[in-house]
PDB file of C-alpha atoms in Angstrom:
ATOM      1  CA  MET A   1     -16.415 -43.547  25.752  1.00  0.00           C
ATOM      2  CA  LYS A   2     -12.620 -43.456  25.658  1.00  0.00           C
ATOM      3  CA  LYS A   3     -12.670 -44.856  22.101  1.00  0.00           C
ATOM      4  CA  ILE A   4     -15.052 -42.113  20.934  1.00  0.00           C
ATOM      5  CA  THR A   5     -12.946 -39.430  22.606  1.00  0.00           C
ATOM      6  CA  MET A   6      -9.755 -40.834  21.054  1.00  0.00           C
ATOM      7  CA  PHE A   7     -11.438 -41.022  17.640  1.00  0.00           C
ATOM      8  CA  MET A   8     -12.565 -37.386  17.848  1.00  0.00           C
ATOM      9  CA  PHE A   9      -9.081 -36.338  18.942  1.00  0.00           C
ATOM     10  CA  LEU A  10      -7.426 -38.144  16.013  1.00  0.00           C
ATOM     11  CA  TYR A  11     -10.050 -36.822  13.590  1.00  0.00           C
ATOM     12  CA  THR A  12      -9.374 -33.249  14.736  1.00  0.00           C
ATOM     13  CA  ILE A  13      -5.634 -33.702  14.253  1.00  0.00           C
ATOM     14  CA  LEU A  14      -6.169 -35.231  10.810  1.00  0.00           C
ATOM     15  CA  ILE A  15      -8.376 -32.343   9.684  1.00  0.00           C
ATOM     16  CA  SER A  16      -5.995 -29.710  10.986  1.00  0.00           C
ATOM     17  CA  CYS A  17      -3.043 -31.402   9.275  1.00  0.00           C
ATOM     18  CA  CYS A  18      -4.786 -31.666   5.918  1.00  0.00           C
ATOM     19  CA  ASN A  19      -6.057 -28.093   5.892  1.00  0.00           C
ATOM     20  CA  PRO A  20      -3.655 -25.141   6.068  1.00  0.00           C
ATOM     21  CA  LYS A  21      -4.343 -22.477   8.675  1.00  0.00           C
ATOM     22  CA  VAL A  22      -6.793 -20.897   6.278  1.00  0.00           C
ATOM     23  CA  ASP A  23      -9.268 -19.470   8.720  1.00  0.00           C
ATOM     24  CA  LYS A  24      -6.857 -17.934  11.176  1.00  0.00           C
ATOM     25  CA  ILE A  25      -8.105 -14.527  10.056  1.00  0.00           C
ATOM     26  CA  LEU A  26      -6.825 -12.000  12.541  1.00  0.00           C
ATOM     27  CA  ASN A  27      -8.588 -14.181  15.130  1.00  0.00           C
ATOM     28  CA  ASN A  28     -12.125 -13.078  14.267  1.00  0.00           C
ATOM     29  CA  SER A  29     -13.144 -12.602  10.641  1.00  0.00           C
ATOM     30  CA  GLU A  30     -16.721 -11.600  11.417  1.00  0.00           C
ATOM     31  CA  THR A  31     -15.630  -8.828  13.770  1.00  0.00           C
ATOM     32  CA  LEU A  32     -13.035  -7.581  11.302  1.00  0.00           C
ATOM     33  CA  SER A  33     -15.350  -7.640   8.291  1.00  0.00           C
ATOM     34  CA  THR A  34     -18.097  -5.869  10.231  1.00  0.00           C
ATOM     35  CA  THR A  35     -15.649  -3.205  11.403  1.00  0.00           C
ATOM     36  CA  ILE A  36     -14.153  -2.458   7.995  1.00  0.00           C
ATOM     37  CA  SER A  37     -17.473  -2.537   6.138  1.00  0.00           C
ATOM     38  CA  LYS A  38     -19.538  -0.309   8.410  1.00  0.00           C
ATOM     39  CA  GLU A  39     -17.989   3.014   7.346  1.00  0.00           C
ATOM     40  CA  LEU A  40     -15.883   4.238   4.460  1.00  0.00           C
ATOM     41  CA  MET A  41     -12.920   5.537   6.467  1.00  0.00           C
ATOM     42  CA  GLN A  42     -12.542   2.149   8.192  1.00  0.00           C
ATOM     43  CA  TRP A  43     -12.487   0.408   4.824  1.00  0.00           C
ATOM     44  CA  LEU A  44     -10.019   2.874   3.291  1.00  0.00           C
ATOM     45  CA  LYS A  45      -7.666   2.438   6.259  1.00  0.00           C
ATOM     46  CA  TYR A  46      -7.880  -1.355   5.970  1.00  0.00           C
ATOM     47  CA  GLU A  47      -7.374  -1.190   2.199  1.00  0.00           C
ATOM     48  CA  GLN A  48      -4.333   1.067   2.544  1.00  0.00           C
ATOM     49  CA  ASP A  49      -2.731  -1.134   5.211  1.00  0.00           C
ATOM     50  CA  SER A  50      -3.717  -4.603   4.072  1.00  0.00           C
ATOM     51  CA  VAL A  51      -4.924  -4.855   0.471  1.00  0.00           C
ATOM     52  CA  LYS A  52      -2.111  -5.021  -2.077  1.00  0.00           C
ATOM     53  CA  TRP A  53      -4.194  -5.171  -5.230  1.00  0.00           C
ATOM     54  CA  ALA A  54      -1.284  -5.348  -7.662  1.00  0.00           C
ATOM     55  CA  SER A  55       0.678  -7.948  -5.697  1.00  0.00           C
ATOM     56  CA  ASN A  56       1.038 -11.594  -6.581  1.00  0.00           C
ATOM     57  CA  TYR A  57      -1.427 -12.933  -4.012  1.00  0.00           C
ATOM     58  CA  LEU A  58      -3.300 -16.195  -3.593  1.00  0.00           C
ATOM     59  CA  PRO A  59      -7.071 -15.683  -4.011  1.00  0.00           C
ATOM     60  CA  LEU A  60      -9.524 -17.940  -2.151  1.00  0.00           C
ATOM     61  CA  ASP A  61     -13.277 -18.359  -2.449  1.00  0.00           C
ATOM     62  CA  THR A  62     -15.688 -18.182   0.512  1.00  0.00           C
ATOM     63  CA  SER A  63     -14.924 -21.841   1.303  1.00  0.00           C
ATOM     64  CA  SER A  64     -11.189 -21.126   1.529  1.00  0.00           C
ATOM     65  CA  LYS A  65     -10.415 -22.925  -1.742  1.00  0.00           C
ATOM     66  CA  PRO A  66      -7.922 -21.401  -4.185  1.00  0.00           C
ATOM     67  CA  ILE A  67      -9.533 -19.820  -7.255  1.00  0.00           C
ATOM     68  CA  ALA A  68      -8.322 -17.966 -10.334  1.00  0.00           C
ATOM     69  CA  LYS A  69      -7.537 -14.280  -9.868  1.00  0.00           C
ATOM     70  CA  LYS A  70      -9.993 -13.522 -12.668  1.00  0.00           C
ATOM     71  CA  SER A  71     -12.834 -15.201 -10.749  1.00  0.00           C
ATOM     72  CA  PHE A  72     -11.776 -13.494  -7.529  1.00  0.00           C
ATOM     73  CA  LEU A  73     -11.819 -10.000  -9.008  1.00  0.00           C
ATOM     74  CA  ASP A  74     -14.978 -10.706 -10.966  1.00  0.00           C
ATOM     75  CA  SER A  75     -16.713 -11.740  -7.723  1.00  0.00           C
ATOM     76  CA  LEU A  76     -15.605  -8.524  -6.012  1.00  0.00           C
ATOM     77  CA  THR A  77     -17.222  -6.450  -8.761  1.00  0.00           C
ATOM     78  CA  THR A  78     -20.660  -7.804  -7.749  1.00  0.00           C
ATOM     79  CA  GLY A  79     -20.777  -5.855  -4.481  1.00  0.00           C
ATOM     80  CA  HIS A  80     -21.423  -8.996  -2.417  1.00  0.00           C
ATOM     81  CA  TYR A  81     -17.891  -9.545  -1.066  1.00  0.00           C
ATOM     82  CA  LEU A  82     -14.830  -7.901   0.390  1.00  0.00           C
ATOM     83  CA  PRO A  83     -11.235  -9.183   0.123  1.00  0.00           C
ATOM     84  CA  LEU A  84     -10.232 -10.343   3.596  1.00  0.00           C
ATOM     85  CA  LYS A  85      -6.517 -10.774   4.223  1.00  0.00           C
ATOM     86  CA  ILE A  86      -5.887 -14.088   5.930  1.00  0.00           C
ATOM     87  CA  GLU A  87      -3.020 -16.229   7.123  1.00  0.00           C
ATOM     88  CA  TYR A  88      -2.851 -19.149   4.707  1.00  0.00           C
ATOM     89  CA  LYS A  89       0.719 -20.297   4.950  1.00  0.00           C
ATOM     90  CA  LYS A  90       4.042 -18.703   5.741  1.00  0.00           C
ATOM     91  CA  ASN A  91       5.229 -15.988   3.365  1.00  0.00           C
ATOM     92  CA  THR A  92       2.100 -16.206   1.177  1.00  0.00           C
ATOM     93  CA  LEU A  93      -0.065 -13.144   0.728  1.00  0.00           C
ATOM     94  CA  CYS A  94      -3.621 -14.391   0.635  1.00  0.00           C
ATOM     95  CA  TYR A  95      -7.112 -12.906   0.355  1.00  0.00           C
ATOM     96  CA  LYS A  96     -10.414 -14.664   0.866  1.00  0.00           C
ATOM     97  CA  LEU A  97     -13.789 -13.628  -0.512  1.00  0.00           C
ATOM     98  CA  HIS A  98     -15.879 -12.696   2.513  1.00  0.00           C
ATOM     99  CA  TYR A  99     -19.583 -11.980   2.309  1.00  0.00           C
ATOM    100  CA  LEU A 100     -20.641  -8.427   3.059  1.00  0.00           C
ATOM    101  CA  ASN A 101     -23.507  -8.296   5.538  1.00  0.00           C
ATOM    102  CA  ASN A 102     -26.760  -6.336   5.215  1.00  0.00           C
ATOM    103  CA  PHE A 103     -25.392  -3.573   7.452  1.00  0.00           C
ATOM    104  CA  SER A 104     -22.430  -2.784   5.200  1.00  0.00           C
ATOM    105  CA  ASP A 105     -22.144   0.884   4.309  1.00  0.00           C
ATOM    106  CA  LYS A 106     -23.199   1.558   0.711  1.00  0.00           C
ATOM    107  CA  ASP A 107     -20.126   3.758   0.191  1.00  0.00           C
ATOM    108  CA  VAL A 108     -17.881   0.876   1.247  1.00  0.00           C
ATOM    109  CA  VAL A 109     -19.661  -1.479  -1.150  1.00  0.00           C
ATOM    110  CA  SER A 110     -19.293   1.092  -3.928  1.00  0.00           C
ATOM    111  CA  ALA A 111     -15.585   1.637  -3.152  1.00  0.00           C
ATOM    112  CA  ILE A 112     -14.851  -2.100  -3.253  1.00  0.00           C
ATOM    113  CA  THR A 113     -16.871  -2.594  -6.439  1.00  0.00           C
ATOM    114  CA  ASN A 114     -15.236   0.316  -8.271  1.00  0.00           C
ATOM    115  CA  LYS A 115     -11.723  -0.660  -7.211  1.00  0.00           C
ATOM    116  CA  ALA A 116     -12.321  -4.290  -8.211  1.00  0.00           C
ATOM    117  CA  LYS A 117     -13.558  -3.171 -11.647  1.00  0.00           C
ATOM    118  CA  ILE A 118     -10.374  -1.153 -12.166  1.00  0.00           C
ATOM    119  CA  GLU A 119      -8.152  -4.026 -11.013  1.00  0.00           C
ATOM    120  CA  TYR A 120     -10.104  -6.454 -13.187  1.00  0.00           C
ATOM    121  CA  ALA A 121      -9.525  -4.211 -16.205  1.00  0.00           C
ATOM    122  CA  TYR A 122      -5.799  -4.082 -15.384  1.00  0.00           C
ATOM    123  CA  TYR A 123      -5.719  -7.861 -14.957  1.00  0.00           C
ATOM    124  CA  LYS A 124      -7.204  -8.367 -18.427  1.00  0.00           C
ATOM    125  CA  MET A 125      -4.427  -6.196 -19.866  1.00  0.00           C
ATOM    126  CA  GLU A 126      -1.639  -8.362 -18.426  1.00  0.00           C
ATOM    127  CA  GLY A 127       0.433 -10.011 -21.130  1.00  0.00           C
ATOM    128  CA  LYS A 128      -0.943  -7.796 -23.881  1.00  0.00           C
ATOM    129  CA  PRO A 129       1.331  -5.541 -25.966  1.00  0.00           C
ATOM    130  CA  LEU A 130       1.752  -1.974 -24.755  1.00  0.00           C
ATOM    131  CA  PRO A 131      -0.357   0.380 -26.906  1.00  0.00           C
ATOM    132  CA  LYS A 132       1.360   3.038 -29.000  1.00  0.00           C
ATOM    133  CA  PHE A 133       2.903   5.764 -26.861  1.00  0.00           C
ATOM    134  CA  TYR A 134       4.736   9.074 -27.187  1.00  0.00           C
ATOM    135  CA  PHE A 135       6.751  10.157 -24.131  1.00  0.00           C
ATOM    136  CA  ILE A 136       8.974  13.244 -23.872  1.00  0.00           C
ATOM    137  CA  ASP A 137      11.487  13.572 -21.018  1.00  0.00           C
ATOM    138  CA  LEU A 138      12.762  16.779 -19.386  1.00  0.00           C
ATOM    139  CA  ASP A 139      15.679  16.866 -21.844  1.00  0.00           C
ATOM    140  CA  LYS A 140      13.228  16.774 -24.799  1.00  0.00           C
ATOM    141  CA  ASN A 141      14.165  13.175 -25.729  1.00  0.00           C
ATOM    142  CA  ILE A 142      11.272  11.356 -27.401  1.00  0.00           C
ATOM    143  CA  TYR A 143      10.327   7.748 -26.672  1.00  0.00           C
ATOM    144  CA  THR A 144       8.012   5.701 -28.887  1.00  0.00           C
ATOM    145  CA  LYS A 145       7.653   2.000 -29.663  1.00  0.00           C
ATOM    146  CA  GLU A 146       9.913   2.582 -32.661  1.00  0.00           C
ATOM    147  CA  THR A 147      12.709   4.310 -30.695  1.00  0.00           C
ATOM    148  CA  ILE A 148      13.001   1.615 -28.023  1.00  0.00           C
ATOM    149  CA  VAL A 149      13.087  -1.479 -30.230  1.00  0.00           C
ATOM    150  CA  GLY A 150      15.202  -4.208 -28.618  1.00  0.00           C
ATOM    151  CA  LYS A 151      14.932  -2.725 -25.128  1.00  0.00           C
ATOM    152  CA  THR A 152      13.047  -3.793 -22.044  1.00  0.00           C
ATOM    153  CA  LEU A 153      10.930  -0.849 -20.892  1.00  0.00           C
ATOM    154  CA  ILE A 154      10.253  -0.358 -17.168  1.00  0.00           C
ATOM    155  CA  LEU A 155       7.556   2.251 -16.482  1.00  0.00           C
ATOM    156  CA  ASN A 156       6.812   3.899 -13.153  1.00  0.00           C
ATOM    157  CA  CYS A 157       3.808   6.228 -12.849  1.00  0.00           C
ATOM    158  CA  TRP A 158       3.928   8.851 -10.114  1.00  0.00           C
ATOM    159  CA  PHE A 159       3.462  12.504  -9.135  1.00  0.00           C
ATOM    160  CA  THR A 160       5.266  14.757  -6.678  1.00  0.00           C
ATOM    161  CA  HIS A 161       2.438  14.994  -4.114  1.00  0.00           C
ATOM    162  CA  CYS A 162       2.006  11.207  -3.886  1.00  0.00           C
ATOM    163  CA  LYS A 163       3.697  10.246  -0.596  1.00  0.00           C
ATOM    164  CA  PRO A 164       4.084   6.522  -1.397  1.00  0.00           C
ATOM    165  CA  CYS A 165       5.473   7.442  -4.839  1.00  0.00           C
ATOM    166  CA  VAL A 166       8.095   9.729  -3.333  1.00  0.00           C
ATOM    167  CA  ALA A 167       8.901   7.248  -0.562  1.00  0.00           C
ATOM    168  CA  GLU A 168       9.759   4.520  -3.075  1.00  0.00           C
ATOM    169  CA  ILE A 169      12.151   6.688  -5.135  1.00  0.00           C
ATOM    170  CA  PRO A 170      15.310   5.657  -3.196  1.00  0.00           C
ATOM    171  CA  LYS A 171      14.486   1.970  -3.735  1.00  0.00           C
ATOM    172  CA  LEU A 172      13.808   2.551  -7.426  1.00  0.00           C
ATOM    173  CA  ASN A 173      17.110   4.406  -7.754  1.00  0.00           C
ATOM    174  CA  LYS A 174      18.936   1.429  -6.240  1.00  0.00           C
ATOM    175  CA  ILE A 175      17.363  -0.861  -8.850  1.00  0.00           C
ATOM    176  CA  ILE A 176      18.314   1.553 -11.619  1.00  0.00           C
ATOM    177  CA  ASN A 177      21.910   1.647 -10.350  1.00  0.00           C
ATOM    178  CA  VAL A 178      22.097  -2.158 -10.446  1.00  0.00           C
ATOM    179  CA  PHE A 179      21.172  -2.132 -14.153  1.00  0.00           C
ATOM    180  CA  LYS A 180      22.842   1.156 -15.163  1.00  0.00           C
ATOM    181  CA  ASN A 181      25.309  -0.598 -17.507  1.00  0.00           C
ATOM    182  CA  ARG A 182      22.564  -2.522 -19.306  1.00  0.00           C
ATOM    183  CA  LYS A 183      21.954  -0.757 -22.607  1.00  0.00           C
ATOM    184  CA  ASP A 184      18.997  -3.046 -23.293  1.00  0.00           C
ATOM    185  CA  MET A 185      16.980  -1.728 -20.320  1.00  0.00           C
ATOM    186  CA  LEU A 186      15.175   1.590 -20.184  1.00  0.00           C
ATOM    187  CA  PHE A 187      13.622   3.087 -17.051  1.00  0.00           C
ATOM    188  CA  ILE A 188      10.993   5.797 -17.547  1.00  0.00           C
ATOM    189  CA  GLY A 189       9.102   7.647 -14.827  1.00  0.00           C
ATOM    190  CA  LEU A 190       5.767   8.950 -16.101  1.00  0.00           C
ATOM    191  CA  ALA A 191       4.900  11.964 -13.951  1.00  0.00           C
ATOM    192  CA  LEU A 192       1.572  13.783 -13.840  1.00  0.00           C
ATOM    193  CA  ASP A 193       3.195  17.105 -12.892  1.00  0.00           C
ATOM    194  CA  ASN A 194       4.171  19.803 -15.343  1.00  0.00           C
ATOM    195  CA  PRO A 195       7.893  20.126 -16.265  1.00  0.00           C
ATOM    196  CA  THR A 196       8.508  23.193 -14.055  1.00  0.00           C
ATOM    197  CA  VAL A 197       7.207  21.416 -10.931  1.00  0.00           C
ATOM    198  CA  LEU A 198       9.274  18.327 -11.771  1.00  0.00           C
ATOM    199  CA  LYS A 199      12.490  20.314 -12.258  1.00  0.00           C
ATOM    200  CA  ILE A 200      11.996  22.028  -8.890  1.00  0.00           C
ATOM    201  CA  PHE A 201      11.282  18.670  -7.232  1.00  0.00           C
ATOM    202  CA  ILE A 202      14.340  17.026  -8.752  1.00  0.00           C
TER     203      ILE A 202
END
């Protein structure tokens, strides 16, 4: 009996050493997934606080195995899963595909599906050349692919009533100040507001 107990103890240690803390999902993944999928406001709150779609995260399948981001996003477009933030290893943002249950709110399923489709479209654009553009700044300067040849273009899309957009302006300004003497770098903020609103805001 002692040998069996010792074997089970060693086996448990071996398994836990070989597998990262993949399933330490806020202590109870089923409770969390049920909570955030039962009504739209719960999901939107979770998404705002925990889902960083554009970040460089590690995607996992339902068995906690790493998969390609393309496969991850493609799976989310089916309406069968939600992206569950989990603790995988220190300092690694990680999401696992988690099955939606039969009681999931249809609006939540639709929100996840639509967002995943948008993110999937963005993902497929990564690495591709920027399409032709024509930007005009508040000083009437014109920017096109032809006028910025030889420069690295950094674009930031925002509008004045977007709280996260406004909150990040001081950090963006610090980055711009670091590179202000670099003539080969161009920072452009694409705003959705009309020029009068922008001038008042600035």
